[in-house]
Short mmCIF file of C-alpha atoms in Angstrom, two decimals:
data_model
loop_
_atom_site.label_atom_id
_atom_site.label_comp_id
_atom_site.label_asym_id
_atom_site.label_seq_id
_atom_site.Cartn_x
_atom_site.Cartn_y
_atom_site.Cartn_z
CA SER A 10 10.56 281.10 -1.22
CA THR A 11 12.23 277.27 -0.37
CA LEU A 12 15.83 278.87 1.81
CA VAL A 13 14.94 276.73 4.67
CA ILE A 14 16.72 273.73 3.10
CA ILE A 15 16.13 269.96 5.69
CA GLN A 16 18.60 267.58 4.26
CA TYR A 17 20.19 263.98 5.73
CA ASN A 18 22.73 261.23 4.97
CA SER A 19 20.81 258.71 5.63
CA THR A 20 23.06 255.43 5.86
CA LEU A 21 20.61 252.67 7.25
CA SER A 22 18.13 251.39 5.15
CA THR A 23 15.37 251.21 8.66
CA ASN A 24 15.49 255.00 8.63
CA ASN A 25 15.45 255.53 4.93
CA TYR A 26 13.79 259.16 4.96
CA THR A 27 15.04 262.96 5.74
CA ILE A 28 11.36 262.60 7.07
CA ASN A 29 9.55 260.97 8.13
CA ILE A 30 5.50 261.59 9.01
CA ASP A 31 4.15 258.82 10.95
CA THR A 32 0.64 258.11 12.51
CA THR A 33 0.21 261.62 12.31
CA ASP A 34 -2.69 263.46 10.62
CA TYR A 35 -2.23 267.97 9.58
CA ILE A 36 0.86 268.43 8.88
CA ILE A 37 1.70 271.12 6.80
CA LEU A 38 4.90 270.99 4.80
CA ASN A 39 5.64 274.40 3.16
CA LYS A 40 7.60 276.12 0.86
CA LEU A 41 11.02 274.34 2.04
CA SER A 42 14.05 272.43 0.32
CA LEU A 43 13.70 269.42 1.02
CA LYS A 44 16.83 266.63 0.33
CA SER A 45 18.21 263.46 0.58
CA LEU A 46 21.90 262.99 0.59
CA ASN A 47 22.64 259.76 0.32
CA THR A 48 22.15 257.51 -3.11
CA SER A 49 21.19 254.17 -1.13
CA ASN A 50 18.76 255.44 1.07
CA SER A 51 17.22 258.47 -1.03
CA THR A 52 13.82 258.68 0.49
CA VAL A 53 13.24 262.01 1.32
CA ILE A 54 9.56 262.06 2.77
CA SER A 55 8.24 259.26 3.81
CA LEU A 56 4.24 259.19 4.94
CA PHE A 57 2.80 255.99 7.10
CA ASN A 58 0.32 254.59 8.58
CA SER A 59 -2.77 257.04 8.62
CA ALA A 60 -0.21 259.60 8.57
CA ASN A 61 -3.69 261.59 7.16
CA HIS A 62 -4.35 265.22 5.61
CA THR A 63 -1.24 265.69 5.41
CA ASN A 64 -0.34 268.60 3.04
CA ILE A 65 2.89 269.27 1.14
CA LYS A 66 2.84 272.00 -1.08
CA SER A 67 5.34 274.48 -2.87
CA CYS A 68 8.48 272.49 -1.90
CA LEU A 69 11.88 271.30 -3.68
CA ILE A 70 12.39 267.91 -2.90
CA SER A 71 15.48 266.54 -4.28
CA SER A 72 17.79 263.51 -3.84
CA PRO A 73 21.13 263.17 -5.75
CA PRO A 74 21.10 261.73 -9.39
CA ASN A 75 21.57 258.40 -8.99
CA GLY A 76 18.96 257.71 -5.95
CA ASN A 77 17.84 254.25 -6.02
CA SER A 78 14.50 254.97 -4.02
CA TYR A 79 11.63 257.38 -4.42
CA LEU A 80 11.74 260.55 -3.40
CA LEU A 81 8.18 261.01 -1.40
CA ASP A 82 6.73 257.21 0.24
CA ILE A 83 2.99 257.49 0.94
CA GLN A 84 1.73 254.21 2.18
CA ASN A 85 -2.02 254.01 3.72
CA ALA A 86 -2.19 257.81 4.71
CA ASP A 87 -5.95 259.50 3.25
CA PHE A 88 -6.78 262.35 2.31
CA CYS A 89 -3.16 263.81 1.63
CA THR A 90 -2.07 267.20 -0.88
CA ILE A 91 1.35 266.71 -3.05
CA GLN A 92 0.37 270.28 -5.02
CA SER A 93 3.30 272.81 -6.70
CA ASN A 94 6.17 270.69 -5.84
CA LYS A 95 9.62 270.78 -7.69
CA LEU A 96 11.02 266.75 -7.34
CA LEU A 97 14.15 266.44 -8.57
CA ASN A 98 16.12 262.80 -9.65
CA SER A 99 16.13 259.50 -7.85
CA ALA A 100 14.52 256.50 -8.89
CA GLY A 101 10.77 257.21 -9.09
CA ALA A 102 9.63 260.55 -7.44
CA ILE A 103 6.25 259.39 -5.64
CA SER A 104 4.66 256.31 -4.44
CA ILE A 105 1.47 256.12 -3.50
CA ALA A 106 0.69 252.29 -2.25
CA GLY A 107 -2.47 252.29 -0.40
CA GLY A 108 -4.81 255.38 1.34
CA THR A 109 -7.68 256.45 -0.47
CA ASN A 110 -8.37 260.26 -1.64
CA VAL A 111 -4.22 261.28 -2.19
CA SER A 112 -4.27 264.09 -4.73
CA ILE A 113 -1.27 265.15 -6.23
CA LEU A 114 -1.41 268.41 -8.77
CA LYS A 115 0.20 270.98 -10.29
CA ASN A 116 4.18 269.21 -9.79
CA TYR A 117 6.93 269.02 -12.11
CA PHE A 118 9.08 266.07 -11.62
CA GLU A 119 12.54 266.11 -13.60
CA GLY A 120 15.25 263.81 -13.21
CA GLN A 121 13.66 260.38 -12.30
CA THR A 122 15.02 256.87 -13.99
CA SER A 123 12.36 254.69 -13.35
CA LYS A 124 9.26 255.80 -12.64
CA GLY A 125 7.85 259.39 -11.87
CA LEU A 126 4.71 258.92 -10.46
CA TYR A 127 3.88 254.84 -8.99
CA CYS A 128 -0.12 254.66 -8.12
CA ASN A 129 -2.09 252.31 -6.43
CA GLY A 130 -5.39 253.32 -3.91
CA LEU A 131 -8.71 254.41 -4.04
CA ASN A 132 -10.48 257.81 -4.98
CA GLN A 133 -6.80 259.97 -5.61
CA GLU A 134 -6.62 262.34 -8.25
CA TYR A 135 -3.60 263.28 -10.28
CA SER A 136 -4.14 266.41 -12.56
CA GLU A 137 -1.70 269.62 -14.13
CA ASN A 138 1.86 267.51 -13.39
CA THR A 139 4.66 267.68 -15.83
CA PHE A 140 6.56 265.23 -16.40
CA HIS A 141 10.13 265.85 -17.62
CA ASN A 142 13.29 263.65 -17.90
CA PRO A 143 16.07 264.29 -20.85
CA SER A 144 17.94 262.06 -20.17
CA SER A 145 15.73 258.20 -20.71
CA SER A 146 13.13 257.76 -22.55
CA SER A 147 13.23 255.17 -20.93
CA VAL A 148 11.06 255.94 -18.05
CA VAL A 149 7.49 255.84 -16.95
CA ALA A 150 5.84 258.49 -16.32
CA ILE A 151 2.43 257.27 -14.17
CA GLU A 152 2.09 253.51 -13.30
CA PHE A 153 -0.82 252.71 -12.47
CA SER A 154 -1.42 249.22 -10.34
CA GLY A 155 -3.47 247.17 -8.31
CA SER A 156 -6.00 248.46 -6.78
CA THR A 157 -6.18 251.64 -8.74
CA SER A 158 -9.48 252.85 -8.86
CA SER A 159 -12.07 255.84 -8.94
CA GLY A 160 -9.47 258.03 -9.82
CA LYS A 161 -9.51 261.18 -11.64
CA MET A 162 -6.21 262.44 -14.46
CA ASN A 163 -6.39 266.10 -16.62
CA LYS A 164 -3.57 267.90 -17.59
CA ASN A 165 -0.76 266.38 -17.29
CA LYS A 166 2.17 266.63 -19.49
CA ILE A 167 4.83 264.06 -20.54
CA LEU A 168 8.03 265.58 -22.11
CA VAL A 169 9.94 263.73 -23.73
CA ASN A 170 13.44 265.04 -26.11
#
């Protein structure tokens, strides 16, 4: 269950996260409720500078409905798995900037106002995710950019009203 709740009201743009995993390997976040309480600094989890082999599984990850950041910001982290999570609200759900072998699997995305998933990296997999945004048809479910290559995309669903 997600009975354990970790939340933070970040008021500084330099600490724009609830959890920051920086240059640390083999971290597992499992069955947690993770929340940002601030709309201006609404990143919930940041993975930076070779935060490799991180596994985030079966978590509820959310921000206020009008949050202006990504819920999960991955920058130059390798061999990470984001699986079976529910990602609610904010401007975007997941941003991947650099890194290799990142897997985004069986997640549920809802309430983003700009992008569900922004991808820029190598050998990544995006499979069996569901993107649902009942409030706007202008939201991009998945955007590939820059040096994205050698990835796999299978059985994702995009639901629109």
